[in-house]
Coordinates of C-alpha atoms and ligand atoms in Angstrom, one line a residue:
M98 CA 0.0 0.0 0.0
T99 CA 1.4 3.4 -0.9
Q100 CA 1.5 6.2 1.7
E101 CA -1.1 8.0 -0.3
E102 CA -3.5 5.1 -0.2
L103 CA -2.8 4.7 3.5
F104 CA -3.7 8.4 4.0
K105 CA -6.9 8.0 2.1
K106 CA -7.9 5.1 4.2
L107 CA -7.1 7.0 7.3
V108 CA -9.4 9.9 6.3
A109 CA -12.2 7.4 5.5
H110 CA -11.6 5.7 8.8
C111 CA -11.8 9.0 10.7
K112 CA -15.3 9.5 9.2
E113 CA -16.6 6.0 9.5
Y114 CA -15.7 5.7 13.2
G115 CA -16.9 9.1 14.3
F116 CA -13.6 10.9 14.7
I117 CA -13.9 13.6 12.1
F118 CA -16.7 14.8 9.7
P119 CA -16.5 17.5 7.0
S120 CA -18.2 20.6 8.4
S121 CA -21.8 21.1 7.4
E122 CA -21.6 18.0 5.3
I123 CA -25.3 17.9 4.3
Y124 CA -24.5 21.1 2.4
D125 CA -21.4 19.4 0.8
G126 CA -19.0 20.7 3.4
L127 CA -17.0 23.9 3.8
G128 CA -13.4 24.1 2.5
A129 CA -10.8 23.2 5.2
V130 CA -13.3 23.2 8.0
Y131 CA -14.0 20.0 10.0
D132 CA -16.1 18.8 12.9
Y133 CA -15.0 16.3 15.5
G134 CA -17.3 13.4 16.2
Q135 CA -18.0 11.4 19.3
N136 CA -14.6 9.7 19.4
G137 CA -12.7 12.6 17.9
V138 CA -13.7 15.0 20.6
E139 CA -12.6 12.6 23.3
L140 CA -9.2 12.1 21.7
K141 CA -8.9 15.8 21.2
N142 CA -9.7 16.5 24.8
N143 CA -7.1 14.0 25.9
I144 CA -4.4 15.6 23.8
K145 CA -5.3 18.9 25.3
R146 CA -5.1 17.5 28.8
Y147 CA -1.7 15.9 28.0
W148 CA -0.4 19.2 26.9
W149 CA -2.1 21.4 29.5
D150 CA -1.0 19.3 32.5
S151 CA 2.5 18.9 31.2
M152 CA 2.7 22.7 31.1
V153 CA 0.6 24.0 34.0
K154 CA 0.7 21.1 36.5
L155 CA 4.3 20.1 36.0
H156 CA 5.8 23.5 36.0
E157 CA 5.4 25.6 39.1
N158 CA 6.2 28.7 37.1
I159 CA 3.6 28.3 34.3
V160 CA 0.0 29.3 34.7
G161 CA -2.9 29.2 32.2
I162 CA -5.4 31.6 30.8
D163 CA -8.3 31.6 28.4
A164 CA -8.5 34.9 26.5
A165 CA -11.3 35.9 24.1
I166 CA -11.1 35.3 20.4
F167 CA -12.1 38.9 19.6
M168 CA -9.4 41.4 20.5
H169 CA -9.0 45.1 20.1
P170 CA -8.1 45.7 16.5
K171 CA -5.0 47.6 17.5
T172 CA -3.6 44.3 18.8
W173 CA -3.1 43.1 15.2
E174 CA -1.5 46.4 14.1
A175 CA 0.9 46.1 17.0
S176 CA 1.7 42.5 16.4
G177 CA 2.4 43.1 12.7
H178 CA -0.3 40.8 11.4
V179 CA -2.2 43.6 9.6
A180 CA 0.9 44.5 7.6
A181 CA 2.7 41.2 7.3
F182 CA 0.6 38.1 8.0
N183 CA 0.7 37.3 4.3
D184 CA 1.3 34.4 2.0
P185 CA 2.6 34.9 -1.5
L186 CA 0.0 33.5 -3.9
I187 CA 0.1 32.7 -7.6
D188 CA -2.7 31.6 -10.0
N189 CA -2.5 29.3 -12.9
K190 CA -4.4 31.1 -15.8
D191 CA -5.6 27.9 -17.4
S192 CA -6.9 25.9 -14.4
K193 CA -7.8 29.1 -12.4
K194 CA -6.3 27.3 -9.4
R195 CA -4.5 29.3 -6.7
Y196 CA -1.3 28.2 -5.1
R197 CA 1.2 29.4 -2.5
A198 CA 4.3 30.3 -4.4
D199 CA 6.5 29.4 -1.5
V200 CA 4.9 26.0 -1.3
L201 CA 5.3 25.3 -5.0
I202 CA 9.1 26.0 -4.7
E203 CA 9.5 24.0 -1.5
E204 CA 7.8 21.1 -3.1
W205 CA 10.2 21.3 -6.1
I206 CA 13.1 21.4 -3.7
A207 CA 11.8 18.3 -1.9
K208 CA 11.4 16.5 -5.2
Q209 CA 15.1 17.0 -5.9
D210 CA 15.8 15.2 -2.6
E211 CA 13.5 12.4 -3.7
K212 CA 15.3 12.2 -7.0
I213 CA 18.6 11.8 -5.2
D214 CA 17.2 9.2 -2.9
K215 CA 15.9 7.2 -5.9
E216 CA 19.4 7.3 -7.6
V217 CA 20.9 6.1 -4.3
E218 CA 18.4 3.2 -4.1
K219 CA 19.1 2.2 -7.7
A220 CA 22.8 2.2 -7.1
R221 CA 22.3 0.2 -3.9
K222 CA 20.6 -2.5 -6.0
R223 CA 23.3 -2.4 -8.6
F224 CA 26.2 -2.7 -6.3
G225 CA 24.7 -5.0 -3.7
E226 CA 26.7 -5.7 -0.5
S227 CA 29.7 -3.6 -1.4
F228 CA 27.6 -0.4 -1.7
D229 CA 29.0 2.6 0.2
E230 CA 26.2 5.1 0.4
A231 CA 28.2 8.1 1.7
Q232 CA 30.8 7.7 -1.0
Y233 CA 28.1 7.4 -3.7
R234 CA 26.3 10.5 -2.5
S235 CA 29.5 12.5 -2.5
T236 CA 30.9 11.3 -5.9
S237 CA 28.1 10.3 -8.2
P238 CA 27.9 13.1 -10.9
R239 CA 24.1 12.7 -11.3
V240 CA 23.6 13.1 -7.5
L241 CA 26.0 16.0 -7.3
E242 CA 24.3 17.8 -10.3
T243 CA 20.9 17.5 -8.7
A244 CA 22.1 18.5 -5.3
A245 CA 23.8 21.6 -6.8
K246 CA 20.6 22.6 -8.7
R247 CA 18.6 22.1 -5.5
D248 CA 21.0 24.2 -3.4
A249 CA 21.1 27.0 -5.9
V250 CA 17.3 27.3 -6.0
H251 CA 17.2 27.0 -2.3
K252 CA 19.5 30.0 -1.9
R253 CA 17.5 32.1 -4.4
Y254 CA 14.3 31.1 -2.6
A255 CA 15.6 32.0 0.8
D256 CA 16.9 35.3 -0.4
A257 CA 13.7 36.1 -2.2
M258 CA 11.5 35.3 0.8
N259 CA 13.8 37.4 3.1
A260 CA 13.7 40.3 0.7
N261 CA 10.0 39.9 0.1
D262 CA 10.8 39.8 -3.6
L263 CA 7.7 38.6 -5.3
A264 CA 9.0 38.9 -8.9
E265 CA 11.9 36.7 -8.0
L266 CA 9.6 34.1 -6.5
R267 CA 7.7 34.0 -9.8
Q268 CA 11.0 33.8 -11.8
I269 CA 12.1 30.8 -9.7
I270 CA 8.8 29.0 -10.5
I271 CA 9.4 29.8 -14.3
D272 CA 13.1 28.8 -14.2
C273 CA 12.3 25.5 -12.4
E274 CA 9.6 24.8 -15.0
I275 CA 7.1 24.2 -12.3
A276 CA 3.7 23.3 -13.9
C277 CA 0.2 23.4 -12.4
P278 CA -0.7 19.9 -11.4
I279 CA -4.3 20.4 -12.7
S280 CA -3.8 22.0 -16.1
G281 CA -0.2 20.9 -16.6
T282 CA 0.7 24.3 -18.0
R283 CA 3.2 27.0 -16.8
N284 CA 0.9 29.9 -17.6
W285 CA 1.3 31.8 -14.3
T286 CA 0.0 35.1 -13.0
D287 CA 2.2 37.5 -11.0
V288 CA 2.8 36.6 -7.4
R289 CA 0.7 38.7 -4.9
Q290 CA 0.6 39.0 -1.2
F291 CA -2.6 37.7 0.5
N292 CA -3.5 38.5 4.1
L293 CA -4.6 35.4 6.0
M294 CA -6.8 37.1 8.7
F295 CA -10.6 36.9 8.6
S296 CA -12.3 40.1 9.5
T297 CA -15.8 41.0 10.6
Q298 CA -17.7 43.9 11.9
M299 CA -18.4 44.7 15.6
G300 CA -21.2 47.1 16.4
S301 CA -24.8 47.6 15.2
T302 CA -24.7 50.4 12.7
A303 CA -22.6 50.6 9.6
E304 CA -21.1 53.9 10.6
G305 CA -20.4 52.9 14.2
A306 CA -19.1 49.5 13.4
S307 CA -15.4 48.7 13.5
T308 CA -13.5 46.0 11.7
I309 CA -12.2 43.4 14.0
Y310 CA -10.4 40.2 13.3
L311 CA -10.8 36.6 14.3
R312 CA -7.4 35.9 16.0
P313 CA -4.9 34.1 13.7
E314 CA -2.9 32.9 16.7
T315 CA -3.7 32.6 20.4
A316 CA -0.3 34.2 21.5
Q317 CA -1.5 37.8 21.4
G318 CA -4.1 37.0 24.0
I319 CA -1.3 36.1 26.3
F320 CA 0.9 39.1 25.5
V321 CA -1.9 41.6 26.2
N322 CA -2.5 39.9 29.5
Y323 CA 1.1 39.8 30.5
L324 CA 0.8 42.5 33.2
N325 CA -2.5 41.2 34.6
V326 CA -1.1 37.7 35.1
Q327 CA 2.4 38.8 36.3
K328 CA 0.9 41.0 38.9
T329 CA -2.1 39.0 40.1
A330 CA -0.1 35.7 40.2
R331 CA 3.0 37.5 41.5
M332 CA 5.1 35.7 38.9
K333 CA 8.9 36.1 38.8
L334 CA 11.0 35.7 35.7
P335 CA 11.4 33.2 34.2
F336 CA 7.7 32.3 34.0
G337 CA 5.2 31.1 31.4
I338 CA 1.6 31.6 30.4
A339 CA -0.2 28.8 28.6
Q340 CA -3.4 28.9 26.6
I341 CA -5.5 26.6 24.4
G342 CA -7.9 28.0 22.0
K343 CA -9.2 28.5 18.5
A344 CA -7.4 30.4 15.8
F345 CA -8.5 31.3 12.3
R346 CA -6.5 31.7 9.0
N347 CA -7.9 32.1 5.6
E348 CA -5.4 29.6 4.1
I349 CA -5.1 29.9 0.4
V350 CA -4.3 26.2 -0.2
A351 CA -6.2 24.0 2.2
R352 CA -5.1 20.5 1.7
Q353 CA -4.2 17.3 3.5
F354 CA -7.3 17.0 5.6
I355 CA -6.9 18.5 9.1
F356 CA -3.3 19.4 8.5
R357 CA -4.2 22.8 7.2
M358 CA -7.5 24.2 8.3
R359 CA -9.2 27.6 8.2
E360 CA -10.5 27.2 11.8
F361 CA -8.2 25.2 14.1
E362 CA -7.0 25.1 17.6
Q363 CA -3.6 26.0 19.1
M364 CA -1.9 25.2 22.3
E365 CA 0.6 27.9 23.0
M366 CA 2.9 28.8 25.8
Q367 CA 4.8 32.0 26.1
F368 CA 7.8 31.9 28.4
F369 CA 9.0 35.2 29.6
V370 CA 12.8 35.4 30.4
Q371 CA 15.5 37.9 31.1
P372 CA 17.0 39.4 28.0
G373 CA 20.2 37.6 27.1
T374 CA 19.0 34.2 28.4
E375 CA 16.6 33.5 25.6
M376 CA 18.9 31.2 23.6
E377 CA 19.4 29.0 26.7
W378 CA 15.7 28.8 27.2
W379 CA 15.0 28.2 23.5
N380 CA 17.3 25.2 23.6
R381 CA 15.8 24.0 26.8
W382 CA 12.2 24.2 25.4
K383 CA 13.3 22.4 22.3
E384 CA 14.4 19.5 24.5
I385 CA 11.3 19.6 26.7
R386 CA 8.9 19.6 23.7
M387 CA 10.7 16.9 21.8
A388 CA 10.6 14.7 24.9
W389 CA 6.8 15.3 25.1
H390 CA 6.3 14.1 21.6
R391 CA 8.7 11.1 22.0
A392 CA 7.0 10.0 25.2
L393 CA 4.0 8.8 23.2
G394 CA 6.2 6.0 21.8
F395 CA 5.7 6.4 18.1
G396 CA 9.5 6.0 17.4
D397 CA 12.1 8.6 18.0
N398 CA 13.2 8.6 14.3
N399 CA 9.9 9.8 13.2
Y400 CA 10.6 13.3 14.7
R401 CA 13.1 15.9 13.7
F402 CA 13.9 19.5 14.2
H403 CA 13.8 21.8 11.2
D404 CA 15.4 25.2 11.7
H405 CA 13.8 28.1 9.8
E406 CA 15.6 29.7 6.9
K407 CA 13.4 32.8 6.9
L408 CA 12.7 34.1 10.4
A409 CA 9.4 35.7 11.1
H410 CA 9.5 39.5 11.7
Y411 CA 9.5 38.9 15.4
A412 CA 11.9 36.0 15.9
N413 CA 15.7 35.7 16.4
A414 CA 15.7 31.9 16.4
A415 CA 13.0 29.4 15.3
T416 CA 12.7 25.7 14.8
D417 CA 9.9 23.3 13.9
I418 CA 9.3 19.9 15.3
E419 CA 8.4 17.8 12.3
Y420 CA 6.7 14.4 12.2
N421 CA 7.1 11.8 9.5
F422 CA 3.5 11.9 8.2
P423 CA 2.3 9.6 5.4
F424 CA 3.0 12.6 3.1
G425 CA 6.5 13.3 4.4
F426 CA 8.1 15.2 7.3
K427 CA 5.9 18.1 8.2
E428 CA 5.6 20.7 11.0
V429 CA 3.6 19.8 14.1
E430 CA 5.0 22.4 16.4
G431 CA 7.0 25.6 16.3
I432 CA 9.5 26.8 19.0
H433 CA 10.3 30.4 18.5
S434 CA 12.5 32.9 20.3
R435 CA 10.3 36.0 19.8
T436 CA 12.6 38.5 21.5
D437 CA 10.9 41.5 23.2
F438 CA 9.1 42.3 19.9
D439 CA 5.5 41.6 21.0
L440 CA 5.6 43.2 24.4
S441 CA 7.5 46.3 23.1
R442 CA 5.1 46.8 20.3
H443 CA 2.1 46.5 22.7
Q444 CA 3.8 49.0 25.0
Q445 CA 4.2 51.3 22.1
Y446 CA 0.7 50.9 20.6
S447 CA -1.2 51.0 23.9
G448 CA 0.9 53.6 25.6
K449 CA 1.0 51.4 28.8
K450 CA 4.3 50.5 30.4
I451 CA 4.7 46.7 29.9
Q452 CA 7.8 45.9 31.9
Y453 CA 9.2 43.7 34.6
F454 CA 11.0 45.1 37.7
D455 CA 13.9 42.7 38.3
P456 CA 14.8 42.8 42.0
E457 CA 18.1 41.1 41.4
R458 CA 19.2 43.5 38.7
G459 CA 17.5 46.4 40.3
E460 CA 16.1 47.6 37.0
S461 CA 13.0 47.4 34.8
Y462 CA 13.0 46.0 31.3
V463 CA 10.7 44.4 28.7
P464 CA 11.1 40.6 29.1
Y465 CA 12.1 38.4 26.2
V466 CA 9.9 35.6 25.1
V467 CA 10.3 32.0 24.0
E468 CA 7.2 30.4 22.6
T469 CA 6.1 26.9 22.0
S470 CA 3.2 26.6 19.6
I471 CA 1.5 23.4 18.6
G472 CA -1.7 22.8 16.6
V473 CA -4.2 20.5 18.4
D474 CA -5.6 19.3 15.1
R475 CA -2.1 18.6 13.6
M476 CA -1.2 16.7 16.7
F477 CA -4.5 14.8 16.3
L478 CA -3.5 13.9 12.7
Q479 CA 0.0 12.9 13.8
I480 CA -1.4 10.5 16.4
M481 CA -4.0 9.0 14.0
S482 CA -1.4 8.5 11.2
A483 CA 1.0 6.9 13.7
A484 CA -1.7 4.8 15.3
Y485 CA -3.6 3.5 12.3
T486 CA -2.5 -0.1 11.6
E487 CA -3.8 -2.8 9.3
E488 CA -2.9 -6.3 10.5
K489 CA -3.2 -9.8 9.0
L490 CA -4.1 -12.3 11.7
D491 CA -3.6 -16.0 11.9
G492 CA -6.3 -17.7 9.9
G493 CA -6.3 -15.0 7.2
E494 CA -8.5 -12.5 9.0
E495 CA -7.6 -8.9 9.0
R496 CA -8.1 -6.1 11.6
V497 CA -7.7 -2.4 11.7
V498 CA -6.4 -1.3 15.0
L499 CA -5.7 2.2 16.3
R500 CA -2.6 2.0 18.5
I501 CA -3.4 5.2 20.3
P502 CA -1.5 5.6 23.6
A503 CA -3.9 4.2 26.2
Q504 CA -3.9 7.6 28.1
L505 CA -5.3 9.3 25.0
A506 CA -7.7 6.7 23.8
P507 CA -11.3 7.9 23.5
T508 CA -12.8 4.9 25.3
K509 CA -10.7 3.1 27.9
V510 CA -12.8 0.0 28.5
A511 CA -15.6 -1.8 26.6
V512 CA -17.7 -4.1 28.7
M513 CA -19.5 -6.9 26.9
P514 CA -21.8 -9.6 28.2
L515 CA -21.2 -12.8 26.3
V516 CA -25.0 -13.2 25.8
K517 CA -27.9 -10.9 26.3
K518 CA -29.5 -13.1 29.0
D519 CA -28.9 -15.0 32.2
G520 CA -28.2 -11.9 34.1
L521 CA -24.9 -11.2 32.3
P522 CA -25.9 -7.7 31.1
D523 CA -26.7 -6.7 34.8
V524 CA -23.2 -7.8 35.8
A525 CA -21.7 -5.8 32.9
Q526 CA -23.7 -2.8 34.0
K527 CA -22.3 -3.1 37.6
I528 CA -18.8 -3.1 36.2
I529 CA -19.5 0.0 34.2
D530 CA -20.9 1.7 37.3
M531 CA -17.7 0.8 39.1
L532 CA -15.5 2.3 36.4
K533 CA -17.5 5.2 34.9
Y534 CA -16.6 7.9 37.5
D535 CA -12.9 7.6 36.5
Y536 CA -12.9 6.5 32.8
N537 CA -14.9 6.6 29.6
V538 CA -16.5 3.2 29.5
A539 CA -18.6 1.6 26.7
Y540 CA -21.2 -1.1 26.7
D541 CA -21.6 -3.4 23.7
E542 CA -23.9 -6.5 23.5
K543 CA -24.4 -6.7 19.7
D544 CA -22.9 -9.3 17.4
S545 CA -20.3 -11.9 18.1
I546 CA -17.5 -11.2 20.6
G547 CA -15.0 -11.2 17.7
K548 CA -16.9 -8.5 15.9
R549 CA -17.2 -6.4 19.0
Y550 CA -13.4 -6.7 19.5
R551 CA -12.9 -5.4 16.0
R552 CA -15.2 -2.4 16.6
Q553 CA -13.2 -1.5 19.7
D554 CA -9.8 -2.1 17.9
A555 CA -11.0 0.4 15.2
I556 CA -11.4 3.2 17.8
G557 CA -8.4 2.2 19.8
T558 CA -10.0 1.0 23.1
P559 CA -7.2 -0.5 25.2
F560 CA -9.3 -3.0 27.2
C561 CA -12.3 -5.2 26.4
V562 CA -13.9 -6.9 29.3
T563 CA -16.2 -9.9 28.7
V564 CA -18.7 -11.1 31.2
D565 CA -19.6 -14.8 30.9
H566 CA -21.3 -17.5 32.9
Q567 CA -18.2 -18.2 34.9
T568 CA -18.4 -14.6 36.1
L569 CA -21.6 -15.5 37.9
E570 CA -19.7 -18.2 39.8
D571 CA -16.3 -16.7 40.6
N572 CA -16.6 -13.0 39.9
T573 CA -13.9 -13.1 37.2
V574 CA -14.0 -11.7 33.7
T575 CA -11.9 -12.0 30.6
V576 CA -9.8 -9.0 29.8
R577 CA -8.6 -8.7 26.2
H578 CA -5.8 -6.3 25.4
R579 CA -5.9 -4.3 22.2
D580 CA -2.3 -4.4 21.0
T581 CA -1.4 -8.0 21.8
M582 CA -4.9 -9.4 21.6
A583 CA -3.8 -11.5 24.7
Q584 CA -6.6 -12.5 27.0
E585 CA -6.5 -13.1 30.7
R586 CA -8.9 -14.1 33.4
V587 CA -9.1 -11.3 36.1
S588 CA -11.1 -10.8 39.2
I589 CA -13.6 -7.9 38.8
D590 CA -12.1 -6.3 41.9
A591 CA -8.7 -6.1 40.2
L592 CA -10.0 -4.2 37.2
P593 CA -9.7 -0.6 38.4
A594 CA -6.0 -1.0 39.3
M595 CA -5.3 -2.8 36.0
V596 CA -7.0 -0.1 33.9
D597 CA -5.3 2.6 35.9
S598 CA -1.8 1.2 35.4
E599 CA -2.2 1.8 31.7
V600 CA -4.5 4.8 31.2
S601 CA -3.3 7.1 34.0
F602 CA -1.2 10.0 32.7
R603 CA 1.2 9.5 35.5
K604 CA 3.6 7.2 33.6
L605 CA 3.5 9.4 30.6
F606 CA 4.4 12.4 32.7
Q607 CA 7.1 10.6 34.5
K608 CA 8.8 10.0 31.1
L609 CA 9.1 13.7 30.6
G610 CA 11.6 14.0 33.5
L611 CA 10.1 17.3 34.6
Ligands
LIG192 P1 2.6 26.5 8.3 O1 4.0 26.8 7.9 O2 2.3 25.0 8.2 O3 1.6 27.3 7.7 P2 3.1 28.1 10.5 O4 4.5 28.0 10.6 O5 2.4 29.3 9.9 O6 2.5 26.8 9.8 P3 2.7 28.7 13.2 O7 2.2 30.1 13.0 O8 4.0 28.6 13.8 O9 2.5 27.8 12.0 O10 1.6 28.0 14.2 C1 1.9 27.1 15.2 C2 1.3 25.7 15.0 O11 -0.1 25.9 14.7 C3 1.8 24.9 13.8 O12 2.9 24.2 14.1 C4 0.6 24.0 13.5 O13 0.7 22.9 14.3 C5 -0.6 24.9 13.8 N1 -1.2 25.4 12.6 C6 -0.8 26.6 12.0 N2 -1.6 26.8 11.0 C7 -2.5 25.8 10.9 C8 -3.6 25.5 10.1 N3 -4.0 26.2 9.1 N4 -4.4 24.3 10.4 C9 -4.0 23.5 11.4 N5 -3.0 23.8 12.2 C10 -2.3 24.9 12.0

């Protein structure tokens, strides 16, 4: 199965099992907007809890807030979003399709890497055992030629982005002979800047109304509350403010399911530090955040850092944590050193002094900021792509199992009476009553036990508990484990401890070493 096929299956699975539905689907959906279903919302809430607790509970010097989506319009002038939150877009005149110029070029660059990898694989087959990959990569004329072409375009691209040179971006697209995937032609318009913020009107009369924006990031809600939180919580530097909330971007090219949405959710933490210590903290937060991802157990090699070529207007260092999605390594989280840009600008635009009095230094200054910013939906997609597994079983049967970490699984335990009579459903109900205050528990009495197991596998339920006639005699049940499919006989009294040992966040948090 190709990665593309796998991804298609995953999208279909998300719908079929109540994780994600297209928004307003009865009206044929709305571009790049999605709804979370009965299982999706549980997984999403668990992801948020994993993040929130790892920030707010595990760090004494981090507190949370929940700011409004609407903010004073000046916020977005101060932050630079009105002037510079743009993507360069280009249209193909034949297909009338719109693309991001930067993405077209980045994809071309990635293709050169794929070409090189293909050459290397061909050579590996030709040379067999004696193949020396490093030597081949550094000497093969074809590899070197492609690499040189790639590097030259990369340099032109980085320069053009930094200089905001739209004509040069177009020229690179022409020179690289990039064609529209729909029409196949290279009939391109000029490159234009497109602001990604959604705007609306606040106020009842046309004259009195003012334009306000749906926030494109949650971070600004933290910056404008810096003084409130610092004073009321009596925080001392370094300290952080965490927030989870919706953000909106009018993305030009919305593709890859929930990877790029127009309405999405962010989990952001702004960490305020003494000027001069930001690089140290930036490195520390890179470590902490990478450990958070890796603790989920999807394989350390599936994550990497990707440092930014073009720094945003506010940053002096930036990296992304990328995950190896079915469509390649892509950003899940950004870790940015934002300097004192945001607070200084809000100080300037609001006319309020936004500073910290440092008792050790005996002076006041605007703190520097290191930010960690992760998309809930992208994290959701990351987990689903990593967890989705198709397995062939002994006897030729197949199953789809979601290997979601037990702590994040939507349902923790499914309780099933073997038959719908002889008092077995009543016992099952008692077990549910015992567990339901602590965990999401499901009841299922329909179809064969095998089919019920498959249904729970498909939504990632870690435990299935079957009540049978023996239960009536000795108060034991069969527990069947999702990943190994192993079954064991367990006393009902032992169930809570057994479930807790796998689904409690404790073990996950302990792995973080915080
Ligand atoms: P990209 O380069 O993919 O557009 P970005 O660098 O603009 O992303 P940031 O502004 O750093 O993203 O946002 C932080 C995080 O928010 C991203 O790492 C991503 O997880 C999430 N995010 C950003 N835009 C979207 C979107 N349109 N849909 C879903 N998640 C998003």
